[in-house]
mmCIF file of C-alpha atoms in Angstrom:
data_model
loop_
_atom_site.group_PDB
_atom_site.id
_atom_site.type_symbol
_atom_site.label_atom_id
_atom_site.label_comp_id
_atom_site.label_asym_id
_atom_site.label_seq_id
_atom_site.Cartn_x
_atom_site.Cartn_y
_atom_site.Cartn_z
ATOM 1 C CA UNK P 1 -111.772 -15.055 -24.454
ATOM 2 C CA UNK P 2 -112.361 -11.978 -26.713
ATOM 3 C CA UNK P 3 -111.244 -8.614 -25.239
ATOM 4 C CA UNK P 4 -113.501 -5.713 -23.843
ATOM 5 C CA UNK P 5 -112.280 -2.635 -25.865
ATOM 6 C CA UNK P 6 -112.098 0.112 -23.100
ATOM 7 C CA UNK P 7 -113.174 3.664 -24.607
ATOM 8 C CA UNK P 8 -111.769 7.524 -23.427
ATOM 9 C CA UNK P 9 -114.949 9.863 -23.542
ATOM 10 C CA UNK P 10 -115.443 10.819 -27.106
ATOM 11 C CA UNK P 11 -113.383 7.870 -28.410
ATOM 12 C CA UNK P 12 -115.697 6.318 -31.126
ATOM 13 C CA UNK P 13 -117.580 3.229 -30.882
ATOM 14 C CA UNK P 14 -115.497 0.011 -32.692
ATOM 15 C CA UNK P 15 -117.461 -1.629 -35.870
ATOM 16 C CA UNK P 16 -120.080 -2.914 -33.761
ATOM 17 C CA UNK P 17 -119.479 -6.511 -36.296
ATOM 18 C CA UNK P 18 -116.818 -6.812 -33.208
ATOM 19 C CA UNK P 19 -119.479 -7.145 -30.817
ATOM 20 C CA UNK P 20 -118.861 -10.448 -28.661
ATOM 21 C CA UNK P 21 -121.482 -13.394 -29.957
ATOM 22 C CA UNK P 22 -122.694 -16.181 -28.922
ATOM 23 C CA UNK P 23 -120.498 -18.232 -27.644
ATOM 24 C CA UNK P 24 -119.149 -15.685 -25.127
ATOM 25 C CA UNK P 25 -120.970 -14.823 -21.414
ATOM 26 C CA UNK P 26 -122.521 -11.575 -22.838
ATOM 27 C CA UNK P 27 -124.022 -11.545 -26.073
ATOM 28 C CA UNK P 28 -123.615 -8.628 -28.032
ATOM 29 C CA UNK P 29 -121.754 -6.507 -25.007
ATOM 30 C CA UNK P 30 -119.668 -4.250 -27.268
ATOM 31 C CA UNK P 31 -117.267 -1.960 -25.507
ATOM 32 C CA UNK P 32 -116.463 -0.319 -21.803
ATOM 33 C CA UNK P 33 -116.066 2.974 -21.039
ATOM 34 C CA UNK P 34 -116.649 6.222 -22.818
ATOM 35 C CA UNK P 35 -118.561 8.393 -21.340
ATOM 36 C CA UNK P 36 -123.208 9.112 -21.007
ATOM 37 C CA UNK P 37 -123.329 12.659 -22.438
ATOM 38 C CA UNK P 38 -125.819 13.368 -25.320
ATOM 39 C CA UNK P 39 -123.596 13.488 -28.242
ATOM 40 C CA UNK P 40 -122.144 10.205 -27.291
ATOM 41 C CA UNK P 41 -125.153 8.650 -27.021
ATOM 42 C CA UNK P 42 -127.289 10.357 -30.222
ATOM 43 C CA UNK P 43 -123.781 8.050 -32.175
ATOM 44 C CA UNK P 44 -125.110 5.328 -29.416
ATOM 45 C CA UNK P 45 -128.373 4.667 -30.701
ATOM 46 C CA UNK P 46 -127.915 5.693 -34.566
ATOM 47 C CA UNK P 47 -125.156 2.606 -35.084
ATOM 48 C CA UNK P 48 -127.631 0.674 -33.154
ATOM 49 C CA UNK P 49 -125.657 0.209 -30.262
ATOM 50 C CA UNK P 50 -127.296 0.515 -26.289
ATOM 51 C CA UNK P 51 -125.768 1.501 -22.658
ATOM 52 C CA UNK P 52 -126.733 -0.912 -20.142
ATOM 53 C CA UNK P 53 -125.162 -1.977 -16.748
ATOM 54 C CA UNK P 54 -125.409 -2.335 -13.242
ATOM 55 C CA UNK P 55 -124.397 0.676 -10.603
ATOM 56 C CA UNK P 56 -121.072 -1.738 -9.592
ATOM 57 C CA UNK P 57 -119.373 -1.059 -13.889
ATOM 58 C CA UNK P 58 -117.971 0.838 -16.040
ATOM 59 C CA UNK P 59 -120.247 2.016 -17.967
ATOM 60 C CA UNK P 60 -121.045 -0.769 -20.937
ATOM 61 C CA UNK P 61 -122.183 -0.359 -24.094
ATOM 62 C CA UNK P 62 -124.194 -3.569 -27.010
ATOM 63 C CA UNK P 63 -125.107 -4.454 -30.067
ATOM 64 C CA UNK P 64 -127.048 -8.203 -30.090
ATOM 65 C CA UNK P 65 -127.839 -9.731 -33.147
ATOM 66 C CA UNK P 66 -130.030 -10.853 -33.377
ATOM 67 C CA UNK P 67 -132.451 -7.369 -32.630
ATOM 68 C CA UNK P 68 -136.007 -7.675 -31.464
ATOM 69 C CA UNK P 69 -138.222 -5.504 -32.953
ATOM 70 C CA UNK P 70 -141.431 -4.465 -32.604
ATOM 71 C CA UNK P 71 -143.004 -3.426 -36.302
ATOM 72 C CA UNK P 72 -145.957 -1.141 -35.105
ATOM 73 C CA UNK P 73 -147.848 -2.798 -38.558
ATOM 74 C CA UNK P 74 -147.063 -7.084 -36.698
ATOM 75 C CA UNK P 75 -148.502 -5.297 -33.198
ATOM 76 C CA UNK P 76 -151.003 -7.801 -31.981
ATOM 77 C CA UNK P 77 -153.882 -6.490 -30.173
ATOM 78 C CA UNK P 78 -155.018 -9.001 -27.894
ATOM 79 C CA UNK P 79 -159.081 -9.165 -27.200
ATOM 80 C CA UNK P 80 -158.723 -8.568 -23.247
ATOM 81 C CA UNK P 81 -156.477 -5.769 -24.043
ATOM 82 C CA UNK P 82 -158.847 -4.626 -26.591
ATOM 83 C CA UNK P 83 -161.639 -4.374 -24.287
ATOM 84 C CA UNK P 84 -158.976 -3.321 -21.487
ATOM 85 C CA UNK P 85 -158.088 -0.057 -23.935
ATOM 86 C CA UNK P 86 -162.394 0.282 -25.098
ATOM 87 C CA UNK P 87 -162.701 0.736 -21.071
ATOM 88 C CA UNK P 88 -159.664 3.386 -20.792
ATOM 89 C CA UNK P 89 -160.417 5.344 -23.749
ATOM 90 C CA UNK P 90 -164.299 5.086 -22.443
ATOM 91 C CA UNK P 91 -163.807 6.014 -19.171
ATOM 92 C CA UNK P 92 -164.145 9.374 -17.679
ATOM 93 C CA UNK P 93 -160.385 10.533 -15.796
ATOM 94 C CA UNK P 94 -158.326 7.984 -17.994
ATOM 95 C CA UNK P 95 -155.954 9.847 -20.296
ATOM 96 C CA UNK P 96 -152.325 9.190 -22.018
ATOM 97 C CA UNK P 97 -150.405 12.075 -21.674
ATOM 98 C CA UNK P 98 -146.763 12.443 -23.959
ATOM 99 C CA UNK P 99 -144.031 14.520 -21.704
ATOM 100 C CA UNK P 100 -145.657 15.511 -19.094
ATOM 101 C CA UNK P 101 -143.973 13.652 -16.259
ATOM 102 C CA UNK P 102 -140.907 12.175 -17.786
ATOM 103 C CA UNK P 103 -138.984 12.545 -14.804
ATOM 104 C CA UNK P 104 -141.635 10.314 -12.599
ATOM 105 C CA UNK P 105 -142.020 8.036 -15.819
ATOM 106 C CA UNK P 106 -138.004 7.288 -15.639
ATOM 107 C CA UNK P 107 -138.057 7.065 -11.413
ATOM 108 C CA UNK P 108 -140.803 4.656 -11.550
ATOM 109 C CA UNK P 109 -138.960 2.433 -14.333
ATOM 110 C CA UNK P 110 -135.466 2.385 -11.757
ATOM 111 C CA UNK P 111 -137.328 1.233 -9.031
ATOM 112 C CA UNK P 112 -140.015 -1.512 -10.884
ATOM 113 C CA UNK P 113 -138.771 -4.428 -9.320
ATOM 114 C CA UNK P 114 -137.806 -7.222 -12.049
ATOM 115 C CA UNK P 115 -137.825 -11.104 -12.119
ATOM 116 C CA UNK P 116 -134.332 -12.054 -11.812
ATOM 117 C CA UNK P 117 -133.242 -9.228 -11.378
ATOM 118 C CA UNK P 118 -131.599 -7.739 -7.538
ATOM 119 C CA UNK P 119 -130.822 -3.700 -8.812
ATOM 120 C CA UNK P 120 -131.969 -2.065 -11.164
ATOM 121 C CA UNK P 121 -129.722 -0.680 -14.551
ATOM 122 C CA UNK P 122 -131.546 2.534 -14.616
ATOM 123 C CA UNK P 123 -128.896 4.016 -12.242
ATOM 124 C CA UNK P 124 -129.017 7.346 -11.325
ATOM 125 C CA UNK P 125 -126.359 8.683 -13.914
ATOM 126 C CA UNK P 126 -127.880 6.848 -16.562
ATOM 127 C CA UNK P 127 -131.721 8.688 -15.681
ATOM 128 C CA UNK P 128 -129.618 12.626 -15.167
ATOM 129 C CA UNK P 129 -128.451 11.069 -19.021
ATOM 130 C CA UNK P 130 -131.587 10.621 -20.631
ATOM 131 C CA UNK P 131 -133.032 13.496 -18.772
ATOM 132 C CA UNK P 132 -130.219 15.740 -20.310
ATOM 133 C CA UNK P 133 -131.978 13.423 -23.826
ATOM 134 C CA UNK P 134 -135.726 14.698 -22.730
ATOM 135 C CA UNK P 135 -134.923 18.175 -21.959
ATOM 136 C CA UNK P 136 -133.588 18.434 -26.057
ATOM 137 C CA UNK P 137 -136.457 16.574 -27.683
ATOM 138 C CA UNK P 138 -134.793 12.686 -27.790
ATOM 139 C CA UNK P 139 -136.364 11.344 -25.039
ATOM 140 C CA UNK P 140 -139.635 11.050 -24.034
ATOM 141 C CA UNK P 141 -142.520 9.524 -22.024
ATOM 142 C CA UNK P 142 -145.666 7.641 -22.496
ATOM 143 C CA UNK P 143 -147.960 8.060 -19.172
ATOM 144 C CA UNK P 144 -150.920 6.247 -18.448
ATOM 145 C CA UNK P 145 -153.003 8.772 -15.935
ATOM 146 C CA UNK P 146 -156.196 7.752 -13.817
ATOM 147 C CA UNK P 147 -158.443 10.089 -12.058
ATOM 148 C CA UNK P 148 -155.147 12.314 -11.796
ATOM 149 C CA UNK P 149 -153.228 9.310 -10.924
ATOM 150 C CA UNK P 150 -149.790 8.131 -13.073
ATOM 151 C CA UNK P 151 -150.143 4.723 -12.339
ATOM 152 C CA UNK P 152 -147.956 3.310 -15.689
ATOM 153 C CA UNK P 153 -146.266 3.688 -18.159
ATOM 154 C CA UNK P 154 -142.187 3.831 -20.583
ATOM 155 C CA UNK P 155 -139.432 6.218 -21.451
ATOM 156 C CA UNK P 156 -137.810 5.857 -24.639
ATOM 157 C CA UNK P 157 -135.057 7.545 -27.138
ATOM 158 C CA UNK P 158 -136.084 9.138 -30.901
ATOM 159 C CA UNK P 159 -134.068 10.628 -33.146
ATOM 160 C CA UNK P 160 -135.567 11.490 -36.465
ATOM 161 C CA UNK P 161 -138.251 8.725 -36.974
ATOM 162 C CA UNK P 162 -136.947 5.819 -35.586
ATOM 163 C CA UNK P 163 -137.953 4.560 -31.795
ATOM 164 C CA UNK P 164 -136.075 3.043 -29.734
ATOM 165 C CA UNK P 165 -138.228 1.818 -26.444
ATOM 166 C CA UNK P 166 -136.155 1.814 -23.372
ATOM 167 C CA UNK P 167 -138.462 0.960 -19.896
ATOM 168 C CA UNK P 168 -142.156 0.375 -18.570
ATOM 169 C CA UNK P 169 -143.463 0.440 -15.439
ATOM 170 C CA UNK P 170 -146.887 0.052 -14.130
ATOM 171 C CA UNK P 171 -148.796 0.612 -10.688
ATOM 172 C CA UNK P 172 -152.246 -0.585 -12.205
ATOM 173 C CA UNK P 173 -152.983 -4.158 -14.151
ATOM 174 C CA UNK P 174 -152.177 -3.645 -17.575
ATOM 175 C CA UNK P 175 -151.259 -0.015 -17.238
ATOM 176 C CA UNK P 176 -148.093 0.187 -18.827
ATOM 177 C CA UNK P 177 -149.700 -2.070 -21.656
ATOM 178 C CA UNK P 178 -151.990 0.821 -22.297
ATOM 179 C CA UNK P 179 -148.856 2.894 -22.927
ATOM 180 C CA UNK P 180 -147.278 0.633 -25.433
ATOM 181 C CA UNK P 181 -150.556 0.220 -27.205
ATOM 182 C CA UNK P 182 -150.487 4.297 -27.000
ATOM 183 C CA UNK P 183 -146.898 4.748 -28.758
ATOM 184 C CA UNK P 184 -148.018 1.869 -30.940
ATOM 185 C CA UNK P 185 -150.854 3.544 -31.407
ATOM 186 C CA UNK P 186 -148.690 7.058 -32.316
ATOM 187 C CA UNK P 187 -146.066 5.301 -34.199
ATOM 188 C CA UNK P 188 -148.576 4.332 -37.099
ATOM 189 C CA UNK P 189 -150.492 7.826 -37.104
ATOM 190 C CA UNK P 190 -147.134 9.578 -37.433
ATOM 191 C CA UNK P 191 -145.536 6.977 -40.113
ATOM 192 C CA UNK P 192 -142.720 5.495 -37.365
ATOM 193 C CA UNK P 193 -142.439 2.301 -38.594
ATOM 194 C CA UNK P 194 -140.647 0.278 -35.630
ATOM 195 C CA UNK P 195 -139.878 0.226 -31.984
ATOM 196 C CA UNK P 196 -136.485 -0.885 -30.799
ATOM 197 C CA UNK P 197 -137.001 -3.288 -27.792
ATOM 198 C CA UNK P 198 -133.147 -3.960 -28.197
ATOM 199 C CA UNK P 199 -133.571 -8.017 -26.435
ATOM 200 C CA UNK P 200 -135.813 -10.748 -26.417
ATOM 201 C CA UNK P 201 -138.658 -10.905 -23.825
ATOM 202 C CA UNK P 202 -141.604 -14.024 -23.780
ATOM 203 C CA UNK P 203 -143.660 -10.362 -23.040
ATOM 204 C CA UNK P 204 -142.709 -8.370 -26.462
ATOM 205 C CA UNK P 205 -142.652 -11.426 -27.705
ATOM 206 C CA UNK P 206 -146.470 -12.563 -28.145
ATOM 207 C CA UNK P 207 -147.331 -8.346 -28.593
ATOM 208 C CA UNK P 208 -145.744 -9.193 -31.846
ATOM 209 C CA UNK P 209 -142.074 -8.536 -31.764
ATOM 210 C CA UNK P 210 -139.967 -10.643 -33.370
ATOM 211 C CA UNK P 211 -136.104 -11.324 -33.806
ATOM 212 C CA UNK P 212 -134.133 -9.741 -36.759
ATOM 213 C CA UNK P 213 -130.404 -9.927 -37.993
ATOM 214 C CA UNK P 214 -128.196 -6.869 -36.820
ATOM 215 C CA UNK P 215 -127.150 -5.993 -40.070
ATOM 216 C CA UNK P 216 -131.291 -5.301 -41.530
ATOM 217 C CA UNK P 217 -131.808 -3.252 -38.263
ATOM 218 C CA UNK P 218 -129.176 -1.093 -38.794
ATOM 219 C CA UNK P 219 -129.870 -0.388 -42.543
ATOM 220 C CA UNK P 220 -133.556 0.365 -41.009
ATOM 221 C CA UNK P 221 -132.735 3.067 -38.623
ATOM 222 C CA UNK P 222 -129.564 4.223 -40.946
ATOM 223 C CA UNK P 223 -132.684 5.642 -42.970
ATOM 224 C CA UNK P 224 -135.086 6.307 -40.421
ATOM 225 C CA UNK P 225 -132.762 8.435 -38.036
ATOM 226 C CA UNK P 226 -132.170 11.567 -40.696
ATOM 227 C CA UNK P 227 -136.004 12.158 -41.556
ATOM 228 C CA UNK P 228 -137.587 15.117 -40.059
ATOM 229 C CA UNK P 229 -139.279 14.071 -36.577
ATOM 230 C CA UNK P 230 -142.745 14.375 -35.210
ATOM 231 C CA UNK P 231 -144.520 16.241 -32.745
ATOM 232 C CA UNK P 232 -144.281 14.169 -29.681
ATOM 233 C CA UNK P 233 -148.571 14.710 -28.853
ATOM 234 C CA UNK P 234 -151.046 12.392 -28.126
ATOM 235 C CA UNK P 235 -154.542 12.833 -29.774
ATOM 236 C CA UNK P 236 -156.167 10.396 -29.098
ATOM 237 C CA UNK P 237 -157.747 9.608 -32.414
ATOM 238 C CA UNK P 238 -155.129 8.037 -32.962
ATOM 239 C CA UNK P 239 -156.833 4.408 -30.596
ATOM 240 C CA UNK P 240 -158.848 4.535 -33.483
ATOM 241 C CA UNK P 241 -156.898 2.905 -36.632
ATOM 242 C CA UNK P 242 -155.896 0.361 -33.580
ATOM 243 C CA UNK P 243 -158.816 -0.221 -31.980
ATOM 244 C CA UNK P 244 -160.395 -1.188 -35.416
ATOM 245 C CA UNK P 245 -158.724 -3.113 -36.371
ATOM 246 C CA UNK P 246 -160.075 -6.647 -37.893
ATOM 247 C CA UNK P 247 -157.406 -8.823 -36.808
ATOM 248 C CA UNK P 248 -157.064 -9.142 -32.608
ATOM 249 C CA UNK P 249 -155.962 -12.369 -30.564
ATOM 250 C CA UNK P 250 -157.255 -14.051 -28.663
#
């Protein structure tokens, strides 16, 4: 078994090509240790690396190959979801907000039950780290509100014009799908071409996400991260292109 590099705080990451491969118990695992300070996290995401670990583990850093991504032009607006969005956008009291309740969103994501998971990987240290990113404009929440209540949402990291999805939650039917749809609509309008989904899930694949080679993913984010970021504000007009899309799925 290949030994896992143990990083000291501030020590550079090993090359992503050295991450554990598909024949190992943890494909994509790159290193352990280091720190969750803002410079380390920004370097990690810009290099195709993300942290993912449990409370009883050291910080673990991952760079899977292949990488799951959602090209926003490929988002599949299923017929049922389109009907949900039409009802949501037509109803008074329904709104999408960005960054109005980041702390609530990340806490809700941490508490949301996951199939096959007894706990959460969004530890208290992770929450604090992403709250620091949010305070400096590098992490954002996309929130679904109904009648003044936060019913669903997601949070993500954004560097330049690259978007890295992290986690979602829902307290009402389809509330997280509405938030993801809003993020896709925003990304289309603001020329943010892809959303990193990190790892393959059936749900994301059903919405148009696909796996690409890690090398292709790195080439794309290296081109996007140096670009000037958009203003993270959601405008209802962003729904128009998404809802007018002729290609809906059953």
